[in-house]
Coordinates of C-alpha atoms and ligand atoms in Angstrom, one line a residue:
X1 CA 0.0 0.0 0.0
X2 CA 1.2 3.4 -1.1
X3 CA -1.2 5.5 0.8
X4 CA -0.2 7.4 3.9
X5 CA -0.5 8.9 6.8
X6 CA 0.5 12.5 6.4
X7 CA 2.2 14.2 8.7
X8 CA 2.8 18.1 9.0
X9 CA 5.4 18.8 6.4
X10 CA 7.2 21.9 6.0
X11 CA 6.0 23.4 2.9
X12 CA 8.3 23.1 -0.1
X13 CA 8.1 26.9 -0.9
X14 CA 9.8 27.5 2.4
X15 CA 13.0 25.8 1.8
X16 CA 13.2 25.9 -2.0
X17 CA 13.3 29.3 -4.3
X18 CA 10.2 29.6 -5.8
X19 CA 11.1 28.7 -9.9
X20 CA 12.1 25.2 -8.5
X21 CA 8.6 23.1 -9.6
X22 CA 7.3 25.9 -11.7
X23 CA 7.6 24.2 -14.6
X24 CA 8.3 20.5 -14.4
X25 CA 4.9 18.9 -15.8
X26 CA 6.9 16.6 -17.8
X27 CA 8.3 15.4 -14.8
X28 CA 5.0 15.5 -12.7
X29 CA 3.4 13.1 -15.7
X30 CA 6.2 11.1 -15.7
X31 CA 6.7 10.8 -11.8
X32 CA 2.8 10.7 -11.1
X33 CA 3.0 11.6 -8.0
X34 CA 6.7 13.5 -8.2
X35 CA 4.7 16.2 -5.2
X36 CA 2.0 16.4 -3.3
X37 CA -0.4 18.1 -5.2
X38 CA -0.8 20.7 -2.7
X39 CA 2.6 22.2 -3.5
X40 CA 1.4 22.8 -7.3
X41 CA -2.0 24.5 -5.6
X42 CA -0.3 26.6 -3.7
X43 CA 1.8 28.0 -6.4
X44 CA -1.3 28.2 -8.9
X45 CA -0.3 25.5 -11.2
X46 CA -2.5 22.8 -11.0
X47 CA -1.6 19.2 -12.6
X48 CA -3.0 19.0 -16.3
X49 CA -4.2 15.3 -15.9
X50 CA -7.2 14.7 -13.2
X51 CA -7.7 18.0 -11.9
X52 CA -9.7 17.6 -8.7
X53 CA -9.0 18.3 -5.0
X54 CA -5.4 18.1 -3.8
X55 CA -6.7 15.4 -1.6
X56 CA -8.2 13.2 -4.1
X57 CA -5.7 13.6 -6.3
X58 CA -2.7 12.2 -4.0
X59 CA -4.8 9.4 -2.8
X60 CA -5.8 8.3 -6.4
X61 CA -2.3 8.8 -8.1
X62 CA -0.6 7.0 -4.8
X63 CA -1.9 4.1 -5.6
X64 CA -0.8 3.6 -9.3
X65 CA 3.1 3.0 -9.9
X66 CA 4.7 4.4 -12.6
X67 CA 5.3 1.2 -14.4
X68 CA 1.2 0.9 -14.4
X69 CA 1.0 4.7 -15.3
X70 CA 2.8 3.8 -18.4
X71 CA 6.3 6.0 -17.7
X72 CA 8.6 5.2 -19.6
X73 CA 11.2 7.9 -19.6
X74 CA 12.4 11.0 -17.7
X75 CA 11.5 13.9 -17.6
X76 CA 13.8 15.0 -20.5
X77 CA 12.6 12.0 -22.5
X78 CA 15.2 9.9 -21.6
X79 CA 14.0 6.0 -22.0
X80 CA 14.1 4.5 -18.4
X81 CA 16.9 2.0 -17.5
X82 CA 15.4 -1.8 -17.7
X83 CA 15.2 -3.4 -14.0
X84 CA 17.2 -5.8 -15.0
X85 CA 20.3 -3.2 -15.7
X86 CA 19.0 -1.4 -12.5
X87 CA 19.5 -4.8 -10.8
X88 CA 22.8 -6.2 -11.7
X89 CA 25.1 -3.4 -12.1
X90 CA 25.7 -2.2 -8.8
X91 CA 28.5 0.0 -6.9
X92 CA 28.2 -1.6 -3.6
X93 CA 32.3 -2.4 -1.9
X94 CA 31.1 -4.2 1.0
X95 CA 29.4 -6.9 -1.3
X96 CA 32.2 -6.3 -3.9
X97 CA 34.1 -4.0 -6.1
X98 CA 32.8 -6.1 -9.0
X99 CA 29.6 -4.5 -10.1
X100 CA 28.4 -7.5 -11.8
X101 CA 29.0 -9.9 -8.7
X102 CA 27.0 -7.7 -6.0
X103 CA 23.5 -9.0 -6.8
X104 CA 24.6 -12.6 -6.3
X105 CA 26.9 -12.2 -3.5
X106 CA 23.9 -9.5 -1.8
X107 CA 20.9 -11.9 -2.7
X108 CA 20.6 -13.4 0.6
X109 CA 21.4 -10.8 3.0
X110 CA 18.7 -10.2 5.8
X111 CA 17.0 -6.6 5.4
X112 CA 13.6 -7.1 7.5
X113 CA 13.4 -6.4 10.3
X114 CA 15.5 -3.5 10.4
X115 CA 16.2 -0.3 12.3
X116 CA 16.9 3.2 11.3
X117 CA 18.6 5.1 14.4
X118 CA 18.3 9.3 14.0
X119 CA 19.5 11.0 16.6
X120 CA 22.2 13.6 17.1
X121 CA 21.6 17.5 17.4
X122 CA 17.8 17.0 17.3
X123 CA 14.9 17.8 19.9
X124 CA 12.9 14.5 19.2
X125 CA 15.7 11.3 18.4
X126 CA 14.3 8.1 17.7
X127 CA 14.9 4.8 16.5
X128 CA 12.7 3.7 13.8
X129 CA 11.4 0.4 12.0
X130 CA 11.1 0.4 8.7
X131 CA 7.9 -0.7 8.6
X132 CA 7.1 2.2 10.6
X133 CA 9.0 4.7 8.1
X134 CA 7.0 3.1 5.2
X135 CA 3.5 4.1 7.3
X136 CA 5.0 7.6 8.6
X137 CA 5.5 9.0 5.3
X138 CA 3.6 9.2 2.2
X139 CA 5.7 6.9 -0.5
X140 CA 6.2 9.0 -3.4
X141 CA 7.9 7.9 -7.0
X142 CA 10.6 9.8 -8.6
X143 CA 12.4 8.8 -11.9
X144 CA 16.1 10.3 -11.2
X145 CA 19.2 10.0 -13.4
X146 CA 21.8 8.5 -11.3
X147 CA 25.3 9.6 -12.5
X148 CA 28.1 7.5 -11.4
X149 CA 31.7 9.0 -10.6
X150 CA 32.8 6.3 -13.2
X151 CA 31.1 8.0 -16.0
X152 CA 28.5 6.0 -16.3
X153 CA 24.4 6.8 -15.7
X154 CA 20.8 4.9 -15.5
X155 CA 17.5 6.3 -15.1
X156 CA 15.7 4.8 -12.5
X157 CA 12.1 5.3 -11.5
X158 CA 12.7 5.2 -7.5
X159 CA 10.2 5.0 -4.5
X160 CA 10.5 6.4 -1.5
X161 CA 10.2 9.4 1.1
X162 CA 11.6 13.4 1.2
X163 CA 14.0 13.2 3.5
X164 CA 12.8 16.0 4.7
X165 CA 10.3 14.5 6.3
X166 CA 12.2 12.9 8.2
X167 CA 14.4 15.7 9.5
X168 CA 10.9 17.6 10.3
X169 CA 9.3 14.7 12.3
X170 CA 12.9 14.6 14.3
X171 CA 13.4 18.1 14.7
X172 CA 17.3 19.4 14.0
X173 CA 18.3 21.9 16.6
X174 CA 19.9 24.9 15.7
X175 CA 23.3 23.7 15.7
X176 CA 22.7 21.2 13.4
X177 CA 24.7 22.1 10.5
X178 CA 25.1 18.4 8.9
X179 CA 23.2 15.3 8.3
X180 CA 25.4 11.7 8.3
X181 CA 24.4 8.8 7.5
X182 CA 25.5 5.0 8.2
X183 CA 25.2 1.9 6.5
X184 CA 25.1 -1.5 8.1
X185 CA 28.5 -3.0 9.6
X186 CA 28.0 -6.5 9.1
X187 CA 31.8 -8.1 8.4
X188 CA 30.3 -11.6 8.6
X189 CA 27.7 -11.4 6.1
X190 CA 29.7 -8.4 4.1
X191 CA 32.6 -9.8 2.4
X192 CA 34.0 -6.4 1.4
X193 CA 34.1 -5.1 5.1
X194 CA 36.8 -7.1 5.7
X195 CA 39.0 -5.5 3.3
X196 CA 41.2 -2.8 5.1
X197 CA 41.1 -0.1 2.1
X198 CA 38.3 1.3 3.3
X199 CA 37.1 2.7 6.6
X200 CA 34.0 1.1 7.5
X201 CA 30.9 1.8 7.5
X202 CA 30.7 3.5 4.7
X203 CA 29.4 6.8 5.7
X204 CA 28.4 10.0 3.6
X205 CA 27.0 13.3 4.4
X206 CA 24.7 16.6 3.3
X207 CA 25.0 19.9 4.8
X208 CA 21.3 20.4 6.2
X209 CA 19.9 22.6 3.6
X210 CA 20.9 20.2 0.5
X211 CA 19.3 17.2 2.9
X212 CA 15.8 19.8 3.4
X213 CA 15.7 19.5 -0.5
X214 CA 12.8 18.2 -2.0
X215 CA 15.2 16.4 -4.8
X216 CA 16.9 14.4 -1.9
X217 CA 14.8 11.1 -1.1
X218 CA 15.5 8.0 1.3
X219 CA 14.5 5.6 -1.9
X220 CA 12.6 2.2 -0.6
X221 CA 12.0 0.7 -4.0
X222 CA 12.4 0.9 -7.4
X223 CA 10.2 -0.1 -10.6
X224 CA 7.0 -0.6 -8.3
X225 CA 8.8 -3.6 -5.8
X226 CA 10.8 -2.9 -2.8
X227 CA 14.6 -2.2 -2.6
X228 CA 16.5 -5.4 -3.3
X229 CA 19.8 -5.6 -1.2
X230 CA 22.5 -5.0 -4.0
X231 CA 20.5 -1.5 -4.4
X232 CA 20.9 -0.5 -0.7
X233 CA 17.6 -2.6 0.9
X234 CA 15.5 -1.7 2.6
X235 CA 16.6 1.8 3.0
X236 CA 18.7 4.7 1.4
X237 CA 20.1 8.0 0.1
X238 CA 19.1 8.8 -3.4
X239 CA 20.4 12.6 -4.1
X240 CA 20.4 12.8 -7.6
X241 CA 22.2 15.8 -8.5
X242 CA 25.5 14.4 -6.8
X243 CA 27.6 11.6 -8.4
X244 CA 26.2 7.9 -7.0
X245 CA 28.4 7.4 -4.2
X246 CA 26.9 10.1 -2.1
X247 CA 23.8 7.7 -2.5
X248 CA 24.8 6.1 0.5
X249 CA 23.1 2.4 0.9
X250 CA 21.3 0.5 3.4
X251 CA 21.2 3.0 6.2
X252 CA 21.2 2.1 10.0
X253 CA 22.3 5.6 11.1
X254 CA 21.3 9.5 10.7
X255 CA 22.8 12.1 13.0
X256 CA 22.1 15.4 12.9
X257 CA 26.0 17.1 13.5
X258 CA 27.4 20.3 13.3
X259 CA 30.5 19.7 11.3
X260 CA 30.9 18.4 8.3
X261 CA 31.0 14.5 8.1
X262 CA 34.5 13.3 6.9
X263 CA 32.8 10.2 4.4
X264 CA 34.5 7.2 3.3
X265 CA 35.2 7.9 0.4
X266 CA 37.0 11.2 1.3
X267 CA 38.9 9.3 4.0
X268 CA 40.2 6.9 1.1
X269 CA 41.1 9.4 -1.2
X270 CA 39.9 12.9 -0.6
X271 CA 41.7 14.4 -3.6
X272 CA 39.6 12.4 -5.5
X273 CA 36.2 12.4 -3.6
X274 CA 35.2 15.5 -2.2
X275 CA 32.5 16.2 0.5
X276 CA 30.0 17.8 -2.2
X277 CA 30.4 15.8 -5.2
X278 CA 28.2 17.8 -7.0
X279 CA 27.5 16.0 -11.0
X280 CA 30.1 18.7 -12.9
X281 CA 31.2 18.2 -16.2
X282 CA 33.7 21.3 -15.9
X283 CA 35.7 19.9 -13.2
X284 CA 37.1 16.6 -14.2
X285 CA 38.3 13.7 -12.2
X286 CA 41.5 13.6 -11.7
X287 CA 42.6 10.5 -13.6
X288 CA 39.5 11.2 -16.3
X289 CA 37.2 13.5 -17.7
X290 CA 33.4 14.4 -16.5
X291 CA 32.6 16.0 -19.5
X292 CA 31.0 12.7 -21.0
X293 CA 29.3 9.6 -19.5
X294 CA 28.3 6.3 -20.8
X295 CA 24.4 5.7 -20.7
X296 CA 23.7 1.9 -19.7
X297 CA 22.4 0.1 -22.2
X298 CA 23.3 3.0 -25.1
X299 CA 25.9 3.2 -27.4
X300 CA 28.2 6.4 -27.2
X301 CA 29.0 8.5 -24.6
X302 CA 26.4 11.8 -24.1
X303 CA 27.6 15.0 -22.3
X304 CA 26.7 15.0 -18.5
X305 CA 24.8 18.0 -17.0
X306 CA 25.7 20.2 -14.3
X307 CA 24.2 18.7 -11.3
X308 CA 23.0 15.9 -13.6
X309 CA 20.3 18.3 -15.1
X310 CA 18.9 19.5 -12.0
X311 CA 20.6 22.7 -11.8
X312 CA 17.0 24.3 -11.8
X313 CA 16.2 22.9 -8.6
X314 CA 19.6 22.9 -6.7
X315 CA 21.8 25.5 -7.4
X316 CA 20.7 27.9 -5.8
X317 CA 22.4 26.0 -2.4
X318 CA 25.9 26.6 -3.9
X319 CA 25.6 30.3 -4.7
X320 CA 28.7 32.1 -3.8
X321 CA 30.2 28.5 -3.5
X322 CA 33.5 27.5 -5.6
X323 CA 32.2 24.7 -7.0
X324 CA 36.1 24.1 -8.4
X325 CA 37.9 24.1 -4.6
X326 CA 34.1 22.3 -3.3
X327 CA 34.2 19.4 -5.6
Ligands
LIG1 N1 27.0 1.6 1.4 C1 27.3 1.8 0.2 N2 26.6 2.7 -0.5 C2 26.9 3.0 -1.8 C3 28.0 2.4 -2.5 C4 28.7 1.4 -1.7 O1 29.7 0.9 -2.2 N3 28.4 1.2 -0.4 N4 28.3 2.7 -3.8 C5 27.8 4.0 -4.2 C6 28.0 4.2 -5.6 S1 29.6 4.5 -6.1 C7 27.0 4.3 -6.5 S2 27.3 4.7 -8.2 C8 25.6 3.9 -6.1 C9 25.1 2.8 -7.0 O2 23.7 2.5 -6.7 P1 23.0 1.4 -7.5 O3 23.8 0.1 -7.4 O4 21.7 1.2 -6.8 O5 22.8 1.8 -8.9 O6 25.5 3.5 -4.8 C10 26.3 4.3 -3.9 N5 26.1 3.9 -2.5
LIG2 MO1 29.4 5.4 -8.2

């Protein structure tokens, strides 16, 4: 069941500019349910399909998925990525650095029941089942571009929850500059944990106003069917304008902190991996270029957007910001 309890949200015009949704139909037919309608009331736009009440519009459209509403692209007409590619390609290390080995090696790995911890700088800390999170929060769909560091991408139509709503229900105090986030330590059942290149858990991080964006989602399924474990079950980042690692997978742990989290990847190599990581195809990777990226499951290389095309919605966070010395 898709249909949920909603809680008070803060409303997307209060931490987003105003020209952020204006004009995303495409994206809203594409997605569905991509917002609450409410957000498109409030700034006079209403959806073109099934006009009707805000209400009866979120309770009808959460119900259909976007495979059953017929989606089949992005919203910049983009084809989506096949589950099957979705599936079993996978950047996950503590399964194995061979993307076509996670899915077998993560098939079996227990994800129910599971806990999310958030605590931290907040008022209201709490540890959290997932099956509670899944009947919290209203499951919306989003079809995102997910750009890999690598220089490769996929379009995947994602489920899942703002994160937002999250950080409202828990309440960040004032000092709370940072979110960080955990995955699972699990050596025994994680072959790659016990490899000492990497610091684990893998951990990652948003400074709180990228985290408050409505882009960022904690993604609980994809094509219509819950996470599967080589794509970070049951629970985890999906920012889309940032290259995939900042994704971070299978989450235990959320802290609200007031500096910035050092992540894994900038512990291994931080002249590499930076702490925003923000999709830019003028600042290139030190041992390649980000001007291009391989499409899976398409021949050629296309150019990669800034922040992976969502520059409408997200740069506004980085004004002021050099996004050469912040990469
Ligand atoms: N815990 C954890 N999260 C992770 C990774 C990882 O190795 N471990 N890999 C990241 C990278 S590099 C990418 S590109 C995406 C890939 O997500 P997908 O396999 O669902 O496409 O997950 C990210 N999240
Ligand atoms: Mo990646």
């Amino acid at each position: 069941m898709m249909t949920r309890i909603q809680l008070p949200k803060i409303p997307w015009y209060e931490i987003t500019p105003e020209n952020v949704y204006l004009n995303r139909r495409s994206f809203m037919k594409g997605a569905g349910l991509a917002l609450g309608a409410a957000a498109l009331t409030a700034c006079g736009s209403m959806p073109e399909a099934g006009a009707g009440s805000a209400e009866s519009a979120s309770a009808t459209q959460a119900e259909t998925t976007l495979a059953e509403a017929g989606a089949t692209a992005d919203e910049l007409g983009d084809p989506l990525n096949t589950f099957d590619q979705i599936t079993n390609y996978n950047n996950y290390y503590e399964f194995s650095t061979d993307k076509q080995a996670v899915a077998r090696l993560a098939k079996d790995y227990p994800t129910s029941p599971w806990t999310v911890e958030v605590g931290g700088l907040v008022s209201n800390p709490g540890a959290y089942d997932m099956d509670d999170l899944r009947q919290m929060f209203e499951i919306e769909e989003r079809i995102y571009r997910l750009r890999c560091v690598e220089a490769w991408s996929m379009v995947i139509p994602w489920q899942g929850f703002p994160l937002a709503d999250l950080l409202t229900v828990v309440e960040p105090k004032a000092e709370a500059k940072y979110v960080r986030f955990e995955t699972i330590l699990d050596p025994e059942r994680m072959p790659g944990q016990s490899s000492s290149w990497y610091q684990w858990p893998y951990v990652e991080g948003l400074r709180i106003d990228e985290a408050m964006n409505p882009l960022a989602i904690l993604g609980t399924g994809l094509y219509g069917k819950d996470l599967l474990p080589q794509n970070g079950a049951p629970i985890r980042l999906v920012a889309p304008w940032k290259y995939g690692f900042k994704s971070i997978k299978s989450i235990v742990k959320i802290d609200l902190v007031a500096e910035q989290p050092t992540s894994l990847w900038m512990a291994a190599a931080g002249h590499e991996y930076g702490f925003y990581a923000n999709v830019n195809p003028e600042v290139n990777h030190p041992r390649w270029s980000q001007a291009t990226e391989r499409r899976i499951g398409e021949g050629g290389r296309r150019p990669t957007l800034p922040f992976n095309g969502y520059e409408e919605q997200v740069a506004y966070l980085y004004e002021g910001m050099d996004l050469r010395a912040n990469y």
